[in-house]
Amino acid sequence: MIKRETARDVALSIGAHVVLFLVFTVSLRFGSSLDDAVPGTEQSMQATAISQPAPDQKAEREAEREAEAQAQREAEAQAQREAEEQARREAEEQARREAEEQARREAEEQARREAEEQARREAEEQARREAEEQAQREAEDQARREAEEQARREAEEQARREAEEQARREAEALAQRQAEARGTYDAAIRQKINRAWSRPPGIPEGLSAVVAVRLGPGGTVLSAEVVESSGNAAFDRSAERAVLRADPLPMPDEPSLAAPYRRGVELTFTPE
């Protein structure tokens, strides 16, 4: 609307200037003719005739209107061209701004995608490193636990072997001492039983029997029983009675050495 009013104003201005120019031209021509004409001459008559209103004035006014219309049309065409040029420039400017805005948005989107991709790669790399470190720590911890377990088993095995060896040595030493004690105390027990034995009538020479004897504290005889008979019942009974009459029997004071006698020992009874 504003552009059409501007075009109209320009057309009116141009038309006014054209009219003024035509009036000025006609005035100059008429003035020159009047000044040059001699009164009473034909030229003076023509000038007078020209100065008088004539039918040509209608044509002049028509020409003036046509000129005004032409000027208005040209002004409108000029205004239209200018408006089109302005619209073109504005459209180009708008297109340029939109292109720049589009390029800016695309650049921002590209930068955002690249930043996200970079962040994703960094997160994956961080996760990978953490997973590797975790796996390494777990492997080291597993290796440490296995080494500790191996060391523990080896230590236990070593301790077990040493304990067994110690027990074996102690058992051998005890067995050796018990054997020595048995040799001493068995002989003393047989000697005391022999002294307490009375030969039954009619018992042949050379008989022997094995008597199982179990002793209590202080050598108290708890039981006496023939486990291997001599073949002579009277001899076997006399052997058992001899053990009971010999009560208490000699026995070691040390518990470890007295243990076999508490459990029971077998003595071969062969009276001389």
Short mmCIF file of C-alpha atoms in Angstrom, two decimals:
data_model
loop_
_atom_site.label_atom_id
_atom_site.label_comp_id
_atom_site.label_asym_id
_atom_site.label_seq_id
_atom_site.Cartn_x
_atom_site.Cartn_y
_atom_site.Cartn_z
CA MET A 1 0.00 0.00 0.00
CA ILE A 2 2.81 2.39 0.91
CA LYS A 3 4.66 1.56 -2.32
CA ARG A 4 1.56 2.35 -4.48
CA GLU A 5 1.10 5.73 -2.73
CA THR A 6 4.78 6.49 -3.31
CA ALA A 7 4.46 5.64 -6.99
CA ARG A 8 1.39 7.88 -7.28
CA ASP A 9 3.16 10.80 -5.60
CA VAL A 10 6.13 10.40 -7.92
CA ALA A 11 3.82 10.28 -10.96
CA LEU A 12 1.97 13.43 -9.85
CA SER A 13 5.25 15.24 -9.24
CA ILE A 14 6.56 14.32 -12.68
CA GLY A 15 3.25 15.30 -14.30
CA ALA A 16 3.30 18.69 -12.55
CA HIS A 17 6.84 19.33 -13.76
CA VAL A 18 5.86 18.41 -17.33
CA VAL A 19 2.85 20.78 -17.24
CA LEU A 20 4.98 23.61 -15.90
CA PHE A 21 7.55 22.92 -18.61
CA LEU A 22 4.89 23.03 -21.35
CA VAL A 23 3.34 26.22 -19.96
CA PHE A 24 6.75 27.81 -19.72
CA THR A 25 7.54 26.82 -23.30
CA VAL A 26 4.24 28.17 -24.68
CA SER A 27 4.66 31.39 -22.74
CA LEU A 28 8.12 31.92 -24.19
CA ARG A 29 6.90 31.24 -27.68
CA PHE A 30 3.92 33.58 -27.37
CA GLY A 31 5.98 36.29 -25.72
CA SER A 32 8.59 36.18 -28.44
CA SER A 33 5.94 36.40 -31.14
CA LEU A 34 4.29 39.43 -29.56
CA ASP A 35 7.53 41.24 -29.07
CA ASP A 36 8.59 40.75 -32.68
CA ALA A 37 5.24 41.61 -34.24
CA VAL A 38 4.67 45.13 -35.61
CA PRO A 39 1.28 46.54 -34.91
CA GLY A 40 -0.95 46.38 -37.94
CA THR A 41 1.22 43.76 -39.66
CA GLU A 42 0.29 40.22 -40.51
CA GLN A 43 2.67 38.98 -37.88
CA SER A 44 0.92 41.15 -35.35
CA MET A 45 -2.37 39.79 -36.52
CA GLN A 46 -1.14 36.22 -36.23
CA ALA A 47 0.19 36.89 -32.77
CA THR A 48 -3.09 38.41 -31.86
CA ALA A 49 -4.81 35.44 -33.31
CA ILE A 50 -2.56 33.11 -31.39
CA SER A 51 -3.07 34.97 -28.16
CA GLN A 52 -6.73 34.55 -28.59
CA PRO A 53 -8.28 31.33 -27.44
CA ALA A 54 -8.24 28.86 -30.35
CA PRO A 55 -9.40 25.37 -31.01
CA ASP A 56 -5.77 24.18 -30.60
CA GLN A 57 -5.95 24.77 -26.86
CA LYS A 58 -8.14 21.73 -26.54
CA ALA A 59 -5.47 19.69 -28.28
CA GLU A 60 -2.84 21.20 -26.05
CA ARG A 61 -4.80 20.35 -23.00
CA GLU A 62 -5.29 16.86 -24.37
CA ALA A 63 -1.55 16.66 -24.96
CA GLU A 64 -0.92 17.90 -21.48
CA ARG A 65 -3.21 15.24 -20.06
CA GLU A 66 -1.57 12.63 -22.23
CA ALA A 67 1.84 13.83 -21.07
CA GLU A 68 0.70 13.72 -17.47
CA ALA A 69 -0.70 10.21 -18.03
CA GLN A 70 2.53 9.14 -19.74
CA ALA A 71 4.56 10.65 -16.94
CA GLN A 72 2.36 8.92 -14.40
CA ARG A 73 2.70 5.63 -16.26
CA GLU A 74 6.46 6.04 -16.43
CA ALA A 75 6.56 7.01 -12.78
CA GLU A 76 4.45 4.01 -11.89
CA ALA A 77 6.66 1.78 -14.05
CA GLN A 78 9.72 3.27 -12.39
CA ALA A 79 8.18 2.82 -8.98
CA GLN A 80 7.24 -0.74 -9.90
CA ARG A 81 10.77 -1.44 -11.10
CA GLU A 82 12.16 0.06 -7.94
CA ALA A 83 9.66 -1.89 -5.86
CA GLU A 84 10.57 -5.08 -7.73
CA GLU A 85 14.26 -4.31 -7.27
CA GLN A 86 13.64 -3.62 -3.62
CA ALA A 87 11.65 -6.82 -3.33
CA ARG A 88 14.41 -8.70 -5.15
CA ARG A 89 17.07 -7.28 -2.86
CA GLU A 90 14.92 -8.02 0.17
CA ALA A 91 14.28 -11.53 -1.12
CA GLU A 92 18.00 -12.01 -1.73
CA GLU A 93 18.77 -10.62 1.71
CA GLN A 94 16.12 -12.87 3.23
CA ALA A 95 17.51 -15.83 1.29
CA ARG A 96 21.04 -14.91 2.40
CA ARG A 97 19.96 -14.64 6.03
CA GLU A 98 18.05 -17.91 5.79
CA ALA A 99 21.04 -19.58 4.13
CA GLU A 100 23.33 -18.23 6.84
CA GLU A 101 20.86 -19.36 9.52
CA GLN A 102 20.62 -22.76 7.87
CA ALA A 103 24.40 -22.98 7.62
CA ARG A 104 24.68 -21.92 11.27
CA ARG A 105 22.14 -24.52 12.37
CA GLU A 106 23.86 -27.20 10.29
CA ALA A 107 27.24 -26.20 11.72
CA GLU A 108 25.82 -26.30 15.24
CA GLU A 109 24.19 -29.66 14.56
CA GLN A 110 27.43 -30.97 13.08
CA ALA A 111 29.36 -29.66 16.07
CA ARG A 112 26.79 -31.23 18.42
CA ARG A 113 27.01 -34.59 16.65
CA GLU A 114 30.82 -34.44 16.68
CA ALA A 115 30.80 -33.51 20.37
CA GLU A 116 28.40 -36.37 21.13
CA GLU A 117 30.53 -38.75 19.08
CA GLN A 118 33.66 -37.53 20.83
CA ALA A 119 31.97 -37.91 24.21
CA ARG A 120 30.78 -41.40 23.23
CA ARG A 121 34.27 -42.44 22.13
CA GLU A 122 35.79 -41.01 25.29
CA ALA A 123 33.18 -42.77 27.42
CA GLU A 124 33.83 -46.05 25.60
CA GLU A 125 37.57 -45.59 25.99
CA GLN A 126 37.13 -44.76 29.68
CA ALA A 127 34.90 -47.80 30.13
CA ARG A 128 37.43 -49.98 28.28
CA ARG A 129 40.30 -48.73 30.43
CA GLU A 130 38.27 -49.22 33.60
CA ALA A 131 37.27 -52.72 32.47
CA GLU A 132 40.91 -53.57 31.71
CA GLU A 133 42.02 -52.18 35.06
CA GLN A 134 39.23 -54.09 36.80
CA ALA A 135 40.19 -57.27 34.98
CA GLN A 136 43.84 -56.70 35.83
CA ARG A 137 43.02 -56.10 39.49
CA GLU A 138 40.84 -59.19 39.58
CA ALA A 139 43.53 -61.25 37.86
CA GLU A 140 46.16 -59.96 40.28
CA ASP A 141 43.86 -60.61 43.22
CA GLN A 142 43.09 -64.08 41.90
CA ALA A 143 46.79 -64.76 41.40
CA ARG A 144 47.50 -63.44 44.90
CA ARG A 145 44.80 -65.62 46.42
CA GLU A 146 46.03 -68.65 44.50
CA ALA A 147 49.59 -67.95 45.56
CA GLU A 148 48.48 -67.53 49.17
CA GLU A 149 46.42 -70.71 48.94
CA GLN A 150 49.34 -72.54 47.39
CA ALA A 151 51.66 -71.23 50.06
CA ARG A 152 49.13 -72.18 52.74
CA ARG A 153 48.76 -75.69 51.34
CA GLU A 154 52.52 -76.06 51.06
CA ALA A 155 52.97 -74.75 54.59
CA GLU A 156 50.28 -77.09 55.87
CA GLU A 157 51.82 -79.98 53.95
CA GLN A 158 55.23 -79.07 55.28
CA ALA A 159 53.84 -78.78 58.79
CA ARG A 160 51.99 -82.06 58.36
CA ARG A 161 55.15 -83.81 57.15
CA GLU A 162 57.16 -82.28 59.93
CA ALA A 163 54.50 -83.22 62.47
CA GLU A 164 54.34 -86.74 61.10
CA GLU A 165 58.09 -86.96 61.13
CA GLN A 166 58.16 -85.61 64.66
CA ALA A 167 55.43 -88.00 65.70
CA ARG A 168 57.24 -90.84 63.99
CA ARG A 169 60.47 -89.98 65.74
CA GLU A 170 58.66 -89.60 69.05
CA ALA A 171 56.81 -92.87 68.49
CA GLU A 172 60.03 -94.61 67.60
CA ALA A 173 61.70 -93.13 70.65
CA LEU A 174 58.74 -94.12 72.80
CA ALA A 175 58.66 -97.57 71.27
CA GLN A 176 62.37 -97.87 71.90
CA ARG A 177 61.95 -96.78 75.50
CA GLN A 178 58.90 -99.01 75.94
CA ALA A 179 60.82 -101.92 74.45
CA GLU A 180 63.67 -101.26 76.80
CA ALA A 181 61.22 -100.90 79.70
CA ARG A 182 59.43 -104.08 78.68
CA GLY A 183 62.70 -105.91 78.60
CA THR A 184 63.50 -104.73 82.11
CA TYR A 185 60.02 -104.91 83.69
CA ASP A 186 58.92 -108.08 81.91
CA ALA A 187 61.92 -109.85 83.33
CA ALA A 188 61.19 -108.47 86.81
CA ILE A 189 57.52 -109.50 86.54
CA ARG A 190 58.39 -113.04 85.38
CA GLN A 191 60.91 -113.35 88.20
CA LYS A 192 58.31 -112.31 90.81
CA ILE A 193 55.65 -114.62 89.31
CA ASN A 194 58.12 -117.51 89.28
CA ARG A 195 58.81 -116.94 92.95
CA ALA A 196 55.07 -116.98 93.67
CA TRP A 197 54.43 -120.16 91.63
CA SER A 198 53.96 -123.55 93.22
CA ARG A 199 54.31 -126.59 91.02
CA PRO A 200 51.20 -128.75 91.09
CA PRO A 201 51.74 -132.49 91.78
CA GLY A 202 52.33 -134.59 88.68
CA ILE A 203 53.21 -131.64 86.42
CA PRO A 204 55.86 -132.66 83.91
CA GLU A 205 58.93 -130.55 83.22
CA GLY A 206 59.24 -128.17 80.30
CA LEU A 207 55.68 -126.81 80.15
CA SER A 208 54.94 -123.13 79.28
CA ALA A 209 51.88 -120.96 78.80
CA VAL A 210 51.19 -117.40 77.65
CA VAL A 211 49.34 -115.37 80.26
CA ALA A 212 47.63 -112.01 79.43
CA VAL A 213 48.14 -109.70 82.40
CA ARG A 214 46.53 -106.26 82.87
CA LEU A 215 47.81 -104.00 85.62
CA GLY A 216 46.38 -100.97 87.39
CA PRO A 217 48.01 -98.12 89.29
CA GLY A 218 51.01 -99.20 91.29
CA GLY A 219 51.19 -102.54 89.50
CA THR A 220 47.94 -103.89 90.93
CA VAL A 221 46.90 -107.01 89.03
CA LEU A 222 43.51 -106.37 87.48
CA SER A 223 43.30 -109.60 85.47
CA ALA A 224 45.32 -112.67 84.57
CA GLU A 225 44.22 -115.14 81.90
CA VAL A 226 45.98 -117.87 79.94
CA VAL A 227 45.66 -117.04 76.22
CA GLU A 228 47.93 -119.82 74.97
CA SER A 229 47.50 -123.03 76.90
CA SER A 230 50.35 -125.31 77.81
CA GLY A 231 48.11 -128.30 77.16
CA ASN A 232 47.91 -129.02 80.85
CA ALA A 233 44.96 -127.45 82.62
CA ALA A 234 46.51 -127.75 86.06
CA PHE A 235 49.66 -125.98 84.86
CA ASP A 236 47.58 -123.22 83.26
CA ARG A 237 45.60 -122.66 86.50
CA SER A 238 48.81 -122.60 88.52
CA ALA A 239 50.21 -119.90 86.22
CA GLU A 240 47.15 -117.70 86.71
CA ARG A 241 47.30 -118.22 90.52
CA ALA A 242 51.00 -117.35 90.54
CA VAL A 243 50.27 -114.01 88.83
CA LEU A 244 47.57 -113.16 91.35
CA ARG A 245 49.80 -114.14 94.29
CA ALA A 246 52.61 -111.94 92.93
CA ASP A 247 50.32 -108.87 93.11
CA PRO A 248 51.45 -106.03 92.91
CA LEU A 249 53.80 -106.53 90.01
CA PRO A 250 56.64 -104.22 89.02
CA MET A 251 55.50 -101.46 86.59
CA PRO A 252 57.14 -98.25 85.32
CA ASP A 253 56.09 -95.01 87.01
CA GLU A 254 56.19 -93.01 83.77
CA PRO A 255 52.67 -93.13 82.21
CA SER A 256 53.93 -93.56 78.65
CA LEU A 257 56.02 -96.56 79.69
CA ALA A 258 53.27 -97.96 81.96
CA ALA A 259 50.62 -97.65 79.21
CA PRO A 260 51.27 -101.11 77.67
CA TYR A 261 50.81 -102.75 81.08
CA ARG A 262 47.57 -100.85 81.64
CA ARG A 263 46.30 -102.05 78.28
CA GLY A 264 47.52 -105.57 78.97
CA VAL A 265 50.66 -107.50 78.14
CA GLU A 266 51.20 -111.14 77.30
CA LEU A 267 53.88 -112.88 79.31
CA THR A 268 55.29 -116.29 78.53
CA PHE A 269 55.30 -118.25 81.75
CA THR A 270 58.07 -120.89 81.80
CA PRO A 271 58.99 -121.82 85.39
CA GLU A 272 62.51 -123.16 86.01
#
